[in-house]
Tab-separated table of C-alpha atoms in Angstrom:
chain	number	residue	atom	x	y	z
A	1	UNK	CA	141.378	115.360	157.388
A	2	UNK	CA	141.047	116.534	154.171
A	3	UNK	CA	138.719	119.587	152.274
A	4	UNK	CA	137.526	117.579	149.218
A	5	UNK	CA	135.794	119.791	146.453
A	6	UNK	CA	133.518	117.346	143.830
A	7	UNK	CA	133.103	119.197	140.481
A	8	UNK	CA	136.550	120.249	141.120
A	9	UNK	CA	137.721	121.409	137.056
A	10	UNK	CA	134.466	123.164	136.223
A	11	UNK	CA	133.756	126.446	135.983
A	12	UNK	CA	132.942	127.182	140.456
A	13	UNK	CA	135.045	124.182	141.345
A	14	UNK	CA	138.575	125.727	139.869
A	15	UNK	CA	137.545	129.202	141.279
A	16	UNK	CA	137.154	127.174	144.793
A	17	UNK	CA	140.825	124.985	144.251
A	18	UNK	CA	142.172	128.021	143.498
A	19	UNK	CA	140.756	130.085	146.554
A	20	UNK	CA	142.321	126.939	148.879
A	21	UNK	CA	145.214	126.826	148.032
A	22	UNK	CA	146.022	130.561	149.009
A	23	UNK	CA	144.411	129.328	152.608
A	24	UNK	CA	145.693	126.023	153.480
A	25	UNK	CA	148.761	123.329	152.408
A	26	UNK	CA	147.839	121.734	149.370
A	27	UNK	CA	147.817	118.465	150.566
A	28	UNK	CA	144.367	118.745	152.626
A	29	UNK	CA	142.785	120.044	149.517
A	30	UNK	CA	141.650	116.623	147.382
A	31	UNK	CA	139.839	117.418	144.067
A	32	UNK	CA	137.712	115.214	142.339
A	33	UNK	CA	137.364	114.931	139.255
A	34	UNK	CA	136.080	112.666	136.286
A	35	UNK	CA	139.204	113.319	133.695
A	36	UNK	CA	142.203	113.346	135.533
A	37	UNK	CA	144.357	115.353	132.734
A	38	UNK	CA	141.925	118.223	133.356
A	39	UNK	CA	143.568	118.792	137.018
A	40	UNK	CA	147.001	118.239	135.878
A	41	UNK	CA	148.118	121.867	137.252
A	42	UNK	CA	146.497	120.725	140.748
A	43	UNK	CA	148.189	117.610	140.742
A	44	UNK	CA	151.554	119.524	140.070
A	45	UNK	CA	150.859	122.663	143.205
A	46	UNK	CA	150.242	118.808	145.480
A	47	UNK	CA	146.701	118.982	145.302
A	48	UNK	CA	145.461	115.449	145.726
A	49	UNK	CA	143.229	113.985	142.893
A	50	UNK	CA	140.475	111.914	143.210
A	51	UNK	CA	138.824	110.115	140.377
A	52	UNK	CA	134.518	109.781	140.879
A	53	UNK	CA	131.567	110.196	138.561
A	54	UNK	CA	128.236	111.626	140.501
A	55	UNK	CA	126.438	107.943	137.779
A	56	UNK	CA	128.919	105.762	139.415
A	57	UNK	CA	127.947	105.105	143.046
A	58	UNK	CA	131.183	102.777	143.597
A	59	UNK	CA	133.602	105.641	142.848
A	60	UNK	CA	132.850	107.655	145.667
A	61	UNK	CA	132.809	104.167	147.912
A	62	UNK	CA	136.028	105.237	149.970
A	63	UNK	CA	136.542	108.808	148.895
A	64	UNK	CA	135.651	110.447	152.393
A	65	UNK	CA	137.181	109.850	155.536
A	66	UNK	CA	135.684	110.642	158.896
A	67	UNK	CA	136.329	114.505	159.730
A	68	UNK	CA	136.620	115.394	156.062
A	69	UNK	CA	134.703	118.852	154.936
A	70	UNK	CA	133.253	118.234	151.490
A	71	UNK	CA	131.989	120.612	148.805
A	72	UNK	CA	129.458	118.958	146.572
A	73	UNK	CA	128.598	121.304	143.699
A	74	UNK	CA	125.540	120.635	142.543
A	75	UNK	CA	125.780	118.693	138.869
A	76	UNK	CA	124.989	120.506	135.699
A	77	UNK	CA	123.850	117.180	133.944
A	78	UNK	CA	119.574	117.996	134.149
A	79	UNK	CA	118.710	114.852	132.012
A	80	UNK	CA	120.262	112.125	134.619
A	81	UNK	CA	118.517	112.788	137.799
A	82	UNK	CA	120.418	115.551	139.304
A	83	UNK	CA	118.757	114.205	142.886
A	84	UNK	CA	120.001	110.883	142.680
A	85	UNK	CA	123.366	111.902	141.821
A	86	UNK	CA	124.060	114.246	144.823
A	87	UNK	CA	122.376	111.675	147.087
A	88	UNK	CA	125.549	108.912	145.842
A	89	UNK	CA	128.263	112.020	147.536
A	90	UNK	CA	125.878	111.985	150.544
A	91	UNK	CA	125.526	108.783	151.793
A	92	UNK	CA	129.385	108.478	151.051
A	93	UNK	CA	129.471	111.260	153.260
A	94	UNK	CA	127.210	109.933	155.761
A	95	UNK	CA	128.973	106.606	155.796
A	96	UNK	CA	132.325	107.967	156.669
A	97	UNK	CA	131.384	110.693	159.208
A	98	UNK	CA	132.237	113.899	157.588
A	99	UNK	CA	132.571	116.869	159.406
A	100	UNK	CA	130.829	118.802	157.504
A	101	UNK	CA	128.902	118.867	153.910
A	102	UNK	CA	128.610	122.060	152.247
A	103	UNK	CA	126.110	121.837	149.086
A	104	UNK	CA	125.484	124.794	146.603
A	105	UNK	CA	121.944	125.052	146.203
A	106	UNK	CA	119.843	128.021	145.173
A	107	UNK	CA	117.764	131.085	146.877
A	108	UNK	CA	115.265	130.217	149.189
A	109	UNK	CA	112.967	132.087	146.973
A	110	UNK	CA	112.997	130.530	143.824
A	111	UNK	CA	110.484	128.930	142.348
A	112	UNK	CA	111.599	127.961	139.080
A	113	UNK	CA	112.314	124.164	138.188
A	114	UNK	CA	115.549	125.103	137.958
A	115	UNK	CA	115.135	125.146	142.032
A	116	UNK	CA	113.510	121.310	142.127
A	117	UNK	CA	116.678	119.708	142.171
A	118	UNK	CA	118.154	121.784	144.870
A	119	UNK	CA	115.409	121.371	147.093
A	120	UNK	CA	115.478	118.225	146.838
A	121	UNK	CA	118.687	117.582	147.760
A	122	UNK	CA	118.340	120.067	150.469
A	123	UNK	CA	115.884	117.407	151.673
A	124	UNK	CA	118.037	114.580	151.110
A	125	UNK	CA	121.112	116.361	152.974
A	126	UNK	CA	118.891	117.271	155.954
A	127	UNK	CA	117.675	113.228	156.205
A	128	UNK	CA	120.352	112.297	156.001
A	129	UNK	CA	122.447	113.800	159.797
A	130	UNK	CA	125.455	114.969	158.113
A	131	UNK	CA	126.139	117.930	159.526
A	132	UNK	CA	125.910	120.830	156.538
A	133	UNK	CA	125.697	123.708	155.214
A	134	UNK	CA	123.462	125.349	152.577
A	135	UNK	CA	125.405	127.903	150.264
A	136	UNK	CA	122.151	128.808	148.213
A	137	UNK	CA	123.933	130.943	145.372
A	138	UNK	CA	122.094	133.117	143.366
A	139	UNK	CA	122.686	133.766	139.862
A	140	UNK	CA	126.394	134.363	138.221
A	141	UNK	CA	127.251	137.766	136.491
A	142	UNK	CA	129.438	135.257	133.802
A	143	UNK	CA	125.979	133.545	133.036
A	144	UNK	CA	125.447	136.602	131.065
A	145	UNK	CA	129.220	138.687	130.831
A	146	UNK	CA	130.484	135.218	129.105
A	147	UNK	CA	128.117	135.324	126.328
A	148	UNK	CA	128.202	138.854	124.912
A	149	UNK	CA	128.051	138.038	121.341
A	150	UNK	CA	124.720	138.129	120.402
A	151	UNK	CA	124.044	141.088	122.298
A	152	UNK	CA	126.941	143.099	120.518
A	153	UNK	CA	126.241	141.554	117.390
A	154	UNK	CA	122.065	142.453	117.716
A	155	UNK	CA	122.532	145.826	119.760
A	156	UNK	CA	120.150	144.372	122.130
A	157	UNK	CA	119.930	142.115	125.518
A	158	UNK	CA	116.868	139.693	125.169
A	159	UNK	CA	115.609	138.427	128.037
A	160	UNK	CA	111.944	137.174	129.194
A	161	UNK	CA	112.548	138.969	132.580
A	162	UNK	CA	110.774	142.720	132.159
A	163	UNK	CA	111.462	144.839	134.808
A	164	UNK	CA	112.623	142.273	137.221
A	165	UNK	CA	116.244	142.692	139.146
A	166	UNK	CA	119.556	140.453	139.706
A	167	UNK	CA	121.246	140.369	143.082
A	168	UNK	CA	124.534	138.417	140.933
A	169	UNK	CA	127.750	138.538	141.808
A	170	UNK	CA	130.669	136.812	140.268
A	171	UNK	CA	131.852	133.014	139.970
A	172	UNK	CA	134.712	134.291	142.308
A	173	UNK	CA	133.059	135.704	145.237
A	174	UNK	CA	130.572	132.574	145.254
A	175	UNK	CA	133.568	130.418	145.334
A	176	UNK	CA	135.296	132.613	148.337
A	177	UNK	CA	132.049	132.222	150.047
A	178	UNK	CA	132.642	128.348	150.094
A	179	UNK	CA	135.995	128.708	151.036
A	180	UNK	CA	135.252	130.820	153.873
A	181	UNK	CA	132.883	127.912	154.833
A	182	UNK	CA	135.189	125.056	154.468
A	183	UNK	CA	137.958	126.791	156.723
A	184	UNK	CA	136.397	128.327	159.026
A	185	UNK	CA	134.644	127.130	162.143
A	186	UNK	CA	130.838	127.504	163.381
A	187	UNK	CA	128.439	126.700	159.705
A	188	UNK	CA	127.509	123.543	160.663
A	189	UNK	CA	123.606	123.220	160.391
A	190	UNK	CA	123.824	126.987	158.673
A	191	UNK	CA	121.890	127.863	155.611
A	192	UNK	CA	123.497	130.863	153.846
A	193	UNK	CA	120.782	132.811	151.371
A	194	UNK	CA	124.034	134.581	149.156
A	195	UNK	CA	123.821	137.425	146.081
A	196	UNK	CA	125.008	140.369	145.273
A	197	UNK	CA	125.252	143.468	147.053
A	198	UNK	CA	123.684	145.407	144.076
A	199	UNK	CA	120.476	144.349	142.185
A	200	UNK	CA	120.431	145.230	138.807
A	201	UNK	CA	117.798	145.351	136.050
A	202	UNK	CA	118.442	144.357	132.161
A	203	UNK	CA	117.616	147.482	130.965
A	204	UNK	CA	120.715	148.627	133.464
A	205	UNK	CA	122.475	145.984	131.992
A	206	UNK	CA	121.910	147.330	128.191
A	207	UNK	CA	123.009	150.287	129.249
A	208	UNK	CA	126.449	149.089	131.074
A	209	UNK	CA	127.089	147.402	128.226
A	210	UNK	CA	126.540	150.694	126.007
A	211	UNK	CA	128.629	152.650	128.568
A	212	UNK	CA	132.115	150.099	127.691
A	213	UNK	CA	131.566	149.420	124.459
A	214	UNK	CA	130.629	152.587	122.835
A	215	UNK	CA	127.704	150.636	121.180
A	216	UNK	CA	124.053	151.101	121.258
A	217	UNK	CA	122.333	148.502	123.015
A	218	UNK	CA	118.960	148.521	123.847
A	219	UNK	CA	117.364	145.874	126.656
A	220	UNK	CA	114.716	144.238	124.076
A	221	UNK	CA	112.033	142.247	126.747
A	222	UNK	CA	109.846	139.393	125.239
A	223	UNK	CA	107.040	137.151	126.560
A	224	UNK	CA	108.731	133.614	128.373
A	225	UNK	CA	107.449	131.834	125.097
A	226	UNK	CA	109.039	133.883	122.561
A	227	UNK	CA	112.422	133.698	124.445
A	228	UNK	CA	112.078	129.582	124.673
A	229	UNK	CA	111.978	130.001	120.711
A	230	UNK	CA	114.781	132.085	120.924
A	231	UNK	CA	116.852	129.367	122.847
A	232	UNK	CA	115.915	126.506	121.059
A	233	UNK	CA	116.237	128.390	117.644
A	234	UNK	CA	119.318	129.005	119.383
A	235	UNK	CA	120.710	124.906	119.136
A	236	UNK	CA	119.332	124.233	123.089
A	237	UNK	CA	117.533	121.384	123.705
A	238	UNK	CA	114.044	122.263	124.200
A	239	UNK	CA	114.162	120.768	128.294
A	240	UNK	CA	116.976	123.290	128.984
A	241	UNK	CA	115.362	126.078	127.165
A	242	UNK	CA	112.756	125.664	129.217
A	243	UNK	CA	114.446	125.516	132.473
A	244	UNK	CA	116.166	129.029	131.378
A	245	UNK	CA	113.104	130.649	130.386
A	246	UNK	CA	111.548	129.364	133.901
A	247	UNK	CA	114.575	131.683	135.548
A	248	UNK	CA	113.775	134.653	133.734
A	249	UNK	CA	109.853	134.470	134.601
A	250	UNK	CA	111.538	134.148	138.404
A	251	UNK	CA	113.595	137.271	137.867
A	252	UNK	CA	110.360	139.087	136.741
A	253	UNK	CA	108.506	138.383	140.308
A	254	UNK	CA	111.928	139.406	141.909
A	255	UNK	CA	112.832	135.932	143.095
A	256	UNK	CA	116.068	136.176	142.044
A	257	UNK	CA	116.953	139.629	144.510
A	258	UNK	CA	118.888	138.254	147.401
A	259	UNK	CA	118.886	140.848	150.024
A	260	UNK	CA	120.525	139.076	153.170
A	261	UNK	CA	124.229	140.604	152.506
A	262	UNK	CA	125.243	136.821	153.577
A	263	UNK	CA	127.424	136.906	150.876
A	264	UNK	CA	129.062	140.130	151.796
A	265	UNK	CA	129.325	138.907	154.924
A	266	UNK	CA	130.779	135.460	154.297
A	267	UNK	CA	133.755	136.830	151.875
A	268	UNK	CA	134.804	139.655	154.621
A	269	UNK	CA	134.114	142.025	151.429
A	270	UNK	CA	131.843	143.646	148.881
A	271	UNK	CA	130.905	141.751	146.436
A	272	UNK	CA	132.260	142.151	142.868
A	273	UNK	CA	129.644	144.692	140.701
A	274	UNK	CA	128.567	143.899	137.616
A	275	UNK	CA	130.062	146.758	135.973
A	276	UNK	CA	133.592	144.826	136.836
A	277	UNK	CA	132.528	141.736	135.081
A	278	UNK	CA	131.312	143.044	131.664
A	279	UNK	CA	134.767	145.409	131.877
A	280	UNK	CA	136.623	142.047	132.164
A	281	UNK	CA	134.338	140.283	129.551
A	282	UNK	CA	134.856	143.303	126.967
A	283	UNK	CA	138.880	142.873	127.539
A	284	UNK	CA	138.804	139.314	126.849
């Protein structure tokens, strides 16, 4: 029996490798990966490495074994059927006789396209009999703490989201809350709805940001439009701009506040505030 993380080298799936290997020997924890160099310090603590591409059905052919717990996190690739992608690690799944599938979906509540994908593999997973478990994570403090430039540079956050709150919490605690699931007994056939314990606005945000840096920085809102020009004026592709823009109209009807405390909960812990994240953002 092995845990086996997919997406293992990006930005959640080291936080989770990393998170394992302070709970269990290193050889139940396989990784897989695409590049194999870019897990060379797994490979090295006896992590084992698996090589599979979500476009390359035959990869994952013998990747599972039966009792395996797997962690699919979800694909960041929008423009290749994010869907049919997770639905190749499923049926693998499904065809070996996991244990357990744990996907990382979104909140219940959102509405935005970013959300199709998820849902539909939500659906897929549930068709399928594999016993799972939904980790719908809500948004990432580092989606806006790793990006401060602009804000610094401009003195002001811009965002399409008026007076609409965050429950976010960090990379870290979404990636203990996966752990917890993977190791621990009990979350089959369990959706978990997880954020932060604090909500926060932008204009809070602005003003954190003031608070460490000694700047002035204003929270500068704008209609969903003018921030897609901003984005693709920006250098993203126009699909992708739109997809972020879509999240910040979410945030705006509060569909992005996660109130459960599943998170909390989950990680045996508060989870990390924001304030912590832009203090370790400024420092970098």
């Amino acid at each position: 029996m092995s845990i086996v993380v997919t997406g293992a080298t990006g930005h959640l799936g080291r936080h989770v490798v990393e998170q394992l290997l302070e709970k269990v020997p290193a050889e139940q924890i396989t990784a897989v990966v695409r590049d194999e160099s870019k897990a060379a310090d797994f490979a090295a603590r006896g992590v084992k490495l698996a090589v599979a591409d979500y476009n390359a059905p035959e990869t994952f052919g013998s990747l599972f074994s039966a009792g395996d717990k797997v962690l699919l996190i979800s694909g960041n690739e929008f423009d290749k059927g994010r869907v049919g992608q997770h639905k190749v690690v499923i049926e693998a799944a499904k065809a070996a006789g996991v244990a357990l599938l744990a996907y990382t979906s979104a909140p219940g509540t959102l509405t935005a396209a970013l959300a199709d994908d998820h849902r539909g593999t939500e659906e897929a997973l549930l068709a399928s009999g594999v016993p799972y478990a939904l980790l719908r994570n809500g948004w990432y403090h580092e989606n806006y703490t790793e990006n401060l430039a602009p804000a610094l540079e401009h003195g002001a956050v811009v965002q399409a989201a008026g007076d609409g709150r965050v429950s976010s919490a960090s990379r870290a605690d979404y990636a203990a809350a996966a752990v917890a699931v993977l190791t621990g007994e009990g979350h089959e056939n369990q959706t978990y709805e997880l954020g932060g314990d604090e909500a926060w606005s932008f204009a809070e945000y602005a003003a954190e940001l003031s608070k460490q840096t000694g700047k002035e920085i204003v929270y500068s809102p704008v209609s969903v439009e003018a921030y897609t020009g901003i984005l693709t004026g920006a250098g993203l592709p126009a699909p992708l701009a739109d997809v972020f823009a879509g999240v910040d109209a979410s945030i705006e009807k509060g569909e992005l506040v996660v109130s459960s405390g599943d998170l909390s909960r989950l990680i045996g812990r508060p989870t990390t505030p924001l304030a912590d994240a832009i203090t370790a953002a400024v420092k970098a």
